[in-house]
Short mmCIF file of the C-alpha atoms (twelve columns), coordinates in Angstrom:
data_MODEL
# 
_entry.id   MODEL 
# 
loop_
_atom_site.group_PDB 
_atom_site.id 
_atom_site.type_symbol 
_atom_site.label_atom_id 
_atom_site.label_alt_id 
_atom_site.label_comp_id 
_atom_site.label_asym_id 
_atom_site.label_seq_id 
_atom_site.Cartn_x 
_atom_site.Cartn_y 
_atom_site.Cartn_z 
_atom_site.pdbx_PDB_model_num 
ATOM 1   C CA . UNK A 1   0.000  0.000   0.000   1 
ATOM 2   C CA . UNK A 2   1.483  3.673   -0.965  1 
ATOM 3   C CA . UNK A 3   2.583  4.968   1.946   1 
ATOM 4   C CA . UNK A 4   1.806  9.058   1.750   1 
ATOM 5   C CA . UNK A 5   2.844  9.714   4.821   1 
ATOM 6   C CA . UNK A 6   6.687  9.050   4.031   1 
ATOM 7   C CA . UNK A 7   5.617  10.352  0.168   1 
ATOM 8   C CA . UNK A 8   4.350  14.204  1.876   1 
ATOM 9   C CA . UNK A 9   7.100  14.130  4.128   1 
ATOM 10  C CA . UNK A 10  9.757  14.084  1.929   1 
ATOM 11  C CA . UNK A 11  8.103  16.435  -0.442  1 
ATOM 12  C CA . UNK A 12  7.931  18.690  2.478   1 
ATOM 13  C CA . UNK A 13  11.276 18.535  3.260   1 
ATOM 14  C CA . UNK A 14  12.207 19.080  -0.531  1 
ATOM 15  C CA . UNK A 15  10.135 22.800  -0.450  1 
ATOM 16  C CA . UNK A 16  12.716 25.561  1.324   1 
ATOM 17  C CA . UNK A 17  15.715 24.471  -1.617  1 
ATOM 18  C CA . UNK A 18  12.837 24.355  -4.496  1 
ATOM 19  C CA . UNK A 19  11.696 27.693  -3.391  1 
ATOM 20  C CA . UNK A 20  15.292 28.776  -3.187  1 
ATOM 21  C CA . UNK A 21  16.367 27.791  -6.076  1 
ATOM 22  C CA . UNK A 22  13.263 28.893  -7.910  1 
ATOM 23  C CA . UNK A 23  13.778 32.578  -7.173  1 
ATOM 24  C CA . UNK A 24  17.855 31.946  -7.800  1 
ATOM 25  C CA . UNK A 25  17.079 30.544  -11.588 1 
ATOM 26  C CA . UNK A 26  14.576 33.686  -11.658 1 
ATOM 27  C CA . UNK A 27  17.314 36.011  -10.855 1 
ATOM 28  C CA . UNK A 28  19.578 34.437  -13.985 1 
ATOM 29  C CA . UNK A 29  18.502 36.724  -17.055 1 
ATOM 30  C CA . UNK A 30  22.290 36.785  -18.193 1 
ATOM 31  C CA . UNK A 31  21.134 34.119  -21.064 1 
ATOM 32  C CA . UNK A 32  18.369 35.938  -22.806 1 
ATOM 33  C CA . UNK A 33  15.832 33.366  -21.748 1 
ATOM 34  C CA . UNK A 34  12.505 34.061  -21.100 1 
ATOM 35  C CA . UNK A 35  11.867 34.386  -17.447 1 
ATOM 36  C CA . UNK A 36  9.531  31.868  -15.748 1 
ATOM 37  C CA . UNK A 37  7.542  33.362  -12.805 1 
ATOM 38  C CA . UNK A 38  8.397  31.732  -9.695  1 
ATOM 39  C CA . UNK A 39  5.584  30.322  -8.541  1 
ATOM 40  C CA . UNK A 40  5.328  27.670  -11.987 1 
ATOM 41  C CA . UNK A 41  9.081  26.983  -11.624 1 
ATOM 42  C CA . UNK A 42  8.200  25.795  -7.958  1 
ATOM 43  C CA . UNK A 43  5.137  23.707  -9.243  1 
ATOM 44  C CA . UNK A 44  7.577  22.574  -12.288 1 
ATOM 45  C CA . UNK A 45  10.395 21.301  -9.996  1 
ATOM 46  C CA . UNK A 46  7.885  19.775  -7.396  1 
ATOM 47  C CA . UNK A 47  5.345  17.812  -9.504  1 
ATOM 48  C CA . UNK A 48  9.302  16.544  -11.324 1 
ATOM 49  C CA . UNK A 49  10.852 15.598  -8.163  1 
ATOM 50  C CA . UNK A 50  7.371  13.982  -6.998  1 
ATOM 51  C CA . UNK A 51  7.587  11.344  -9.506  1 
ATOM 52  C CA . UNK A 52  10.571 10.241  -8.026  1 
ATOM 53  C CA . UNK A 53  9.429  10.294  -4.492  1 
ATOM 54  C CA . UNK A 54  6.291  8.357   -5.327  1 
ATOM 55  C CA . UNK A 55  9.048  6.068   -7.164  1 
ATOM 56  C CA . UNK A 56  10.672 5.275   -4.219  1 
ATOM 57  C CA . UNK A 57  7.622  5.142   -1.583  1 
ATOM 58  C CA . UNK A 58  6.299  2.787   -4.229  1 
ATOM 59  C CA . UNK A 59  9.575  0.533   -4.171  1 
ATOM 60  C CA . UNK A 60  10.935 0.785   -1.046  1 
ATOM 61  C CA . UNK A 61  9.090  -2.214  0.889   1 
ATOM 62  C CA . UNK A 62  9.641  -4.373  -2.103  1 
ATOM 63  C CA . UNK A 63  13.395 -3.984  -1.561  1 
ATOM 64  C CA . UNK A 64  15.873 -5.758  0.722   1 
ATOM 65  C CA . UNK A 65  17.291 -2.808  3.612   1 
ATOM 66  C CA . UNK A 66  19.566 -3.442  6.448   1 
ATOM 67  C CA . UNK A 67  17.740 -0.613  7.830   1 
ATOM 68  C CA . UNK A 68  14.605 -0.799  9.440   1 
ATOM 69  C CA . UNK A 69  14.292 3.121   9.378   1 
ATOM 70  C CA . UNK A 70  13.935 4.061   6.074   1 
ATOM 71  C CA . UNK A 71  14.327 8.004   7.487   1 
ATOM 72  C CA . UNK A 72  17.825 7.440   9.361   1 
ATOM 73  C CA . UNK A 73  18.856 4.986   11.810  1 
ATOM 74  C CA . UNK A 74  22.277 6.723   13.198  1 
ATOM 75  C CA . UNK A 75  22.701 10.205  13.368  1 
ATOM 76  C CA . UNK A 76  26.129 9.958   14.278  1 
ATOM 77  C CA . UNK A 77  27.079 7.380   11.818  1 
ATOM 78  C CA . UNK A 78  25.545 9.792   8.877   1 
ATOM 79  C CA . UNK A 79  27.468 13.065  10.780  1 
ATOM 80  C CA . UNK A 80  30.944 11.193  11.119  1 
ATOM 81  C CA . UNK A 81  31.008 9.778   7.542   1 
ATOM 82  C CA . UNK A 82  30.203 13.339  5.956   1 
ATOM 83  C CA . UNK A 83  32.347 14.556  7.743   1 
ATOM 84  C CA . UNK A 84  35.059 11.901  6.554   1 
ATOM 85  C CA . UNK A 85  33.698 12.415  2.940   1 
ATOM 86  C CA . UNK A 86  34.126 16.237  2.541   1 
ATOM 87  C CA . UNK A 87  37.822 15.699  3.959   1 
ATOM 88  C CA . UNK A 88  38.466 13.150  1.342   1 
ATOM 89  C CA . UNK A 89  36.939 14.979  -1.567  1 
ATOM 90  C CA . UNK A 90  38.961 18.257  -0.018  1 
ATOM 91  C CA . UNK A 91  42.473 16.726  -0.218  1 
ATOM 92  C CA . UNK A 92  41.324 15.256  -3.764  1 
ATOM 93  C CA . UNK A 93  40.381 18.190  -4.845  1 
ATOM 94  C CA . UNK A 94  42.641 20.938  -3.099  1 
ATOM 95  C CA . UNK A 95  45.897 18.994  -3.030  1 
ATOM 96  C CA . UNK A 96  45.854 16.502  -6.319  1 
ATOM 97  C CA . UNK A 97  43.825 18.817  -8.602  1 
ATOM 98  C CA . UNK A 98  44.328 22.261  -8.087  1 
ATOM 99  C CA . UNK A 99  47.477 22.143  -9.061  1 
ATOM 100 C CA . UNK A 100 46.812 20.741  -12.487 1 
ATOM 101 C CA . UNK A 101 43.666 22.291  -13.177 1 
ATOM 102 C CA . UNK A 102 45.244 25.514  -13.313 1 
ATOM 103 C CA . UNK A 103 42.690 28.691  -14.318 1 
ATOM 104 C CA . UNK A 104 39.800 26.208  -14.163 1 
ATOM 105 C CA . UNK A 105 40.165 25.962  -10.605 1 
ATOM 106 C CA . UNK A 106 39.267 29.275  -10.040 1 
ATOM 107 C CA . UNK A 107 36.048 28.831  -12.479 1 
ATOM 108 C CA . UNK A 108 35.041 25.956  -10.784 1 
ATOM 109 C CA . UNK A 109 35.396 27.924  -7.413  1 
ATOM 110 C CA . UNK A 110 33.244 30.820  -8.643  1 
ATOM 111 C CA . UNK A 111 30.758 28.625  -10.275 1 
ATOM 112 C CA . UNK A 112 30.074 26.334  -7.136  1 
ATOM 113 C CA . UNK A 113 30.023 29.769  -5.131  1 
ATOM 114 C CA . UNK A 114 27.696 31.199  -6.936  1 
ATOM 115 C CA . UNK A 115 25.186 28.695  -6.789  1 
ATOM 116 C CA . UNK A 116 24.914 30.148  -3.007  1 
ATOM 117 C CA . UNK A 117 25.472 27.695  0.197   1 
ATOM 118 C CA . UNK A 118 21.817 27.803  1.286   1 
ATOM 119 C CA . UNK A 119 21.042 26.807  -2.590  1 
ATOM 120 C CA . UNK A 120 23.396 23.971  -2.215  1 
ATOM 121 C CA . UNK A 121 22.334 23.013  1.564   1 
ATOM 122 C CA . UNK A 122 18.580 23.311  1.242   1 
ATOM 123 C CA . UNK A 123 17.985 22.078  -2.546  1 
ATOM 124 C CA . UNK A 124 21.036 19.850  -3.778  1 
ATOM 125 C CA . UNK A 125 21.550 18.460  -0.873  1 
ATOM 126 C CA . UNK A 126 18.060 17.525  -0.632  1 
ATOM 127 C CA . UNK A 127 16.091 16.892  -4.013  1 
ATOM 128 C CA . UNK A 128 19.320 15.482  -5.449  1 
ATOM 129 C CA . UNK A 129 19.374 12.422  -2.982  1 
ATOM 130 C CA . UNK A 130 15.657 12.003  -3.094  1 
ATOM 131 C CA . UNK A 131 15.710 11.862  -7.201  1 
ATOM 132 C CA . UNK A 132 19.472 9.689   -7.152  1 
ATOM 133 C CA . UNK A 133 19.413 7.899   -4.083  1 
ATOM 134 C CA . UNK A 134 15.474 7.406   -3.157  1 
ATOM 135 C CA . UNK A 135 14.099 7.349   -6.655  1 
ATOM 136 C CA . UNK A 136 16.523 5.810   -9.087  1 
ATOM 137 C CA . UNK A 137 18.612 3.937   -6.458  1 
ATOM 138 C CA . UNK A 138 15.436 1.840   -5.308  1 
ATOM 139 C CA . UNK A 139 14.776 1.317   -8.686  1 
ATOM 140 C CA . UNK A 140 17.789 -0.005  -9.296  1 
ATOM 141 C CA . UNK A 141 17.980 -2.415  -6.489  1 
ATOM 142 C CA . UNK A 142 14.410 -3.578  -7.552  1 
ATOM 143 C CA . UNK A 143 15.065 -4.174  -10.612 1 
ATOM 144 C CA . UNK A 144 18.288 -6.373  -9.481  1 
ATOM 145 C CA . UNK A 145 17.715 -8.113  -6.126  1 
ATOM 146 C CA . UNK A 146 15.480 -10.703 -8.329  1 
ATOM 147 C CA . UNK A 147 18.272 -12.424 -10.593 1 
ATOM 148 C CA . UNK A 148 21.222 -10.902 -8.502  1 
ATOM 149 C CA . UNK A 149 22.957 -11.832 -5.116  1 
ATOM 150 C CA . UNK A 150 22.961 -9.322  -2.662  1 
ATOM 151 C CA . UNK A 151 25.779 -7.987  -2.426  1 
ATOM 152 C CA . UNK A 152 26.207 -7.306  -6.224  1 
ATOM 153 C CA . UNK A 153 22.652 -5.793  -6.353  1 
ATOM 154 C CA . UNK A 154 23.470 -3.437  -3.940  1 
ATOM 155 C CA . UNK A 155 27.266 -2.561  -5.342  1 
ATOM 156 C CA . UNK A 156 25.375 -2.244  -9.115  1 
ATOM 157 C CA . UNK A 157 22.945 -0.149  -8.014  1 
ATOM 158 C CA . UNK A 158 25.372 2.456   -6.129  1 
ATOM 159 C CA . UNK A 159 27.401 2.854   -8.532  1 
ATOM 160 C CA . UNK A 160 25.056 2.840   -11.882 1 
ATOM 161 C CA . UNK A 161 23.088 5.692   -9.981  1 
ATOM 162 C CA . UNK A 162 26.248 7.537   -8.970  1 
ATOM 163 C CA . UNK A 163 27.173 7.216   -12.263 1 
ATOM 164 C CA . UNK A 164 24.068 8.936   -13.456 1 
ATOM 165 C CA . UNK A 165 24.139 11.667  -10.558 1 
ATOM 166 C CA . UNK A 166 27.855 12.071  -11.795 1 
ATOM 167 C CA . UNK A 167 26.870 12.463  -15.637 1 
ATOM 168 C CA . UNK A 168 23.998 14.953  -14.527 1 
ATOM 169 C CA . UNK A 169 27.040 17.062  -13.052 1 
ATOM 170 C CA . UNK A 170 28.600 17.743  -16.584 1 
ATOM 171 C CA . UNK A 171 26.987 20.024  -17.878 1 
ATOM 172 C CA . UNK A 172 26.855 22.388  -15.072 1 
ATOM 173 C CA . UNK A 173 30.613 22.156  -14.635 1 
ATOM 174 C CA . UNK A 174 31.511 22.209  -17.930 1 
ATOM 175 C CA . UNK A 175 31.193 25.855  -17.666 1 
ATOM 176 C CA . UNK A 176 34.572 25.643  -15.965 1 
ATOM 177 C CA . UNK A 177 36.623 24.180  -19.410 1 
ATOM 178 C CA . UNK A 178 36.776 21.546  -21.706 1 
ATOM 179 C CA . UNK A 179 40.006 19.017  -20.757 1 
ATOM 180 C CA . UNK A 180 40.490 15.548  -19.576 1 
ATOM 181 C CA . UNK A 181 42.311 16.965  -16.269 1 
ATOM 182 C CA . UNK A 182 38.549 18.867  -15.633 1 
ATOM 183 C CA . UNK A 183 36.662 15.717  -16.719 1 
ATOM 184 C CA . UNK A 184 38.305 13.471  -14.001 1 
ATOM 185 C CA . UNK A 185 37.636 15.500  -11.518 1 
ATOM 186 C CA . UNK A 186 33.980 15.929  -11.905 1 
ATOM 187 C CA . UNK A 187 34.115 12.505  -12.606 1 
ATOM 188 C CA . UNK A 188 36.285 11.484  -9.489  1 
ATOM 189 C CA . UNK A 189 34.625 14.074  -6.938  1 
ATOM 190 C CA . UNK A 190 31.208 13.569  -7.924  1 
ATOM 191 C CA . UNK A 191 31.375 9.275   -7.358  1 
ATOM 192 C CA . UNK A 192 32.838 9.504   -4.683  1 
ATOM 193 C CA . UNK A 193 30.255 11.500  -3.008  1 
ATOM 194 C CA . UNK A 194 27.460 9.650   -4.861  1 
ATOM 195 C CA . UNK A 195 29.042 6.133   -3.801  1 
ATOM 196 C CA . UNK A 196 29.176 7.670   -0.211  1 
ATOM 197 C CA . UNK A 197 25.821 8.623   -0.208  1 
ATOM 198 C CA . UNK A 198 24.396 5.520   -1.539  1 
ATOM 199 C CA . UNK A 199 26.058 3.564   1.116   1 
ATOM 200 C CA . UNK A 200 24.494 5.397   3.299   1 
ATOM 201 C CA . UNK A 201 20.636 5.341   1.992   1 
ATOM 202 C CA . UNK A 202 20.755 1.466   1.942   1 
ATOM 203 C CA . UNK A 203 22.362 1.278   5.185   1 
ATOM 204 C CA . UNK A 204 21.292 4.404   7.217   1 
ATOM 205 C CA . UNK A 205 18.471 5.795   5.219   1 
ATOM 206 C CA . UNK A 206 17.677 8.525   3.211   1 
ATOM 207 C CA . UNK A 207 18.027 11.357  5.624   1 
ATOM 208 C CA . UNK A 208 21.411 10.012  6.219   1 
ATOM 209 C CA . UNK A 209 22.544 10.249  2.816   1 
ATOM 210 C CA . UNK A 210 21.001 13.834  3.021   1 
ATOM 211 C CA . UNK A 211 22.971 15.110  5.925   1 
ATOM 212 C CA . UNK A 212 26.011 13.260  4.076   1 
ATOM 213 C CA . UNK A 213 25.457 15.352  0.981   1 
ATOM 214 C CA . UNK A 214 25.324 18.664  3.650   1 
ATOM 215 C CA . UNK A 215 28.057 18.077  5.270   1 
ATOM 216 C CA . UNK A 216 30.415 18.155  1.994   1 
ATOM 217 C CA . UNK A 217 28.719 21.206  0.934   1 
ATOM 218 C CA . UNK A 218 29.478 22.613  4.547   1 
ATOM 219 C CA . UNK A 219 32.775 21.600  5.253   1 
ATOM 220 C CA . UNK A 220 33.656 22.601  1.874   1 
ATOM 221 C CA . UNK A 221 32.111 26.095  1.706   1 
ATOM 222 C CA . UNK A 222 35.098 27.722  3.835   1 
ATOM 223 C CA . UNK A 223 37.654 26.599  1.917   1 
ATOM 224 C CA . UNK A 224 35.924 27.735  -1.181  1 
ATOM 225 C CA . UNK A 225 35.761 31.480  0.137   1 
ATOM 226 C CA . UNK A 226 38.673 31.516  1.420   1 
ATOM 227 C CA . UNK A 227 40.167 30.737  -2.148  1 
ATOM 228 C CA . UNK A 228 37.763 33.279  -3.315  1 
ATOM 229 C CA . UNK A 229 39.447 35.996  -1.229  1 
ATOM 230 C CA . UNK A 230 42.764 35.125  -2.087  1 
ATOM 231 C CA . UNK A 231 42.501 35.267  -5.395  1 
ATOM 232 C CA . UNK A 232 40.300 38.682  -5.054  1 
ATOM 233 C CA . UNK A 233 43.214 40.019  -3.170  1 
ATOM 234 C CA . UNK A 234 46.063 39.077  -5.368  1 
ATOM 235 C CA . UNK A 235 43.965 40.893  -8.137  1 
ATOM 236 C CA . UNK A 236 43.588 44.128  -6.209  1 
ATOM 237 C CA . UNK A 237 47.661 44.588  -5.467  1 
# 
């Protein structure tokens, strides 16, 4: 039986980052597009994310969870590995590629920044681990837990749907250059955080993969301004 109790709920949740980003995309007139009042952007992005939701509300007692708490079993578990996944991503990112990224560093520093940390917090965060993780990732494991052992069902399914999540990334950072050096990264730093987070929704549940997903954008955020000042002030002498 649908369950719309656990389908309103994470709707709900999903509605401060829609609303945010909403009147962010709004704001964006740079390209020439047509504006979309905010209100229909909200109802656009909500009814789209919805189908996913309902995807995974529909799935998610037909699949196999070490989890009884579909929401989060271990708050601390969830808080520790974020924490452990923005460090990793940070030396990745900070210490192997900066160096060889070279003026795309900065673009990808001004891009992510722009984006805004509550945009990042409240909507990515959010409606990209309900579509990824709760959506496509149950969909995934239902469609392999039938004809696969368990263990391989669950590895497939974190990594096809990171893979997706990772491919959905392009396009935004692209803006930031077109070389193989650029490529791996987003390639790189985006599975590791979707591999990280789909642990995490099959064993801790999907709020855990959410607070996951904050916690990189948190931890991350101060290192990105303070490159952001740095560079601002080497400018200015």
């Amino acid at each position: 039986m649908f369950n719309w109790v656990v389908f309103i709920t994470l709707v709900s949740i999903s509605i401060p980052g829609t609303i945010i980003s909403s009147i962010l995309l709004n704001n964006k007139t740079a390209s020439g597009k047509r504006e979309v009042p905010v209100i229909v952007a909200i109802i656009l992005q909500l009814v789209f994310l919805s189908v996913f939701v309902a995807l995974g509300v529909a799935l998610i007692n037909k699949i196999s969870l070490p989890t009884e708490n579909i929401f989060i079993s271990s708050w601390i578990e969830a808080a520790l590995v974020g924490i452990g996944c923005s460090i990793t991503h940070i030396l990745i990112y900070y210490v192997f590629f900066r160096p060889l990224l070279g003026k795309a560093f900065y673009k990808i520093e001004k891009h992510r920044n722009s984006i805004g940390i509550a945009n990042r917090i409240l909507y990515a965060s959010v409606v990209e681990e309900l579509i990824f993780r709760w959506g496509i990732m149950s969909l995934l494991l239902w469609l392999t837990q039938s004809f696969l052992t368990e263990g391989i069902s669950v590895a497939t399914s974190v990594v096809v749907s990171s893979l997706i999540f990772t491919l959905a990334h392009y396009q935004g950072s692209s803006i930031a250059g077109k070389s193989f050096t650029l490529y791996s990264y987003i390639f790189i730093g985006n599975m590791l955080v979707g591999i990280i987070c789909g642990w995490q929704f099959y064993n801790n549940g999907i709020i855990a993969a959410i607070l996951v997903h904050m916690c990189f954008h948190l931890i991350l955020y101060p290192f990105e301004v303070k490159v952001l000042k740095s560079q601002l002030n080497n400018l200015s002498k």
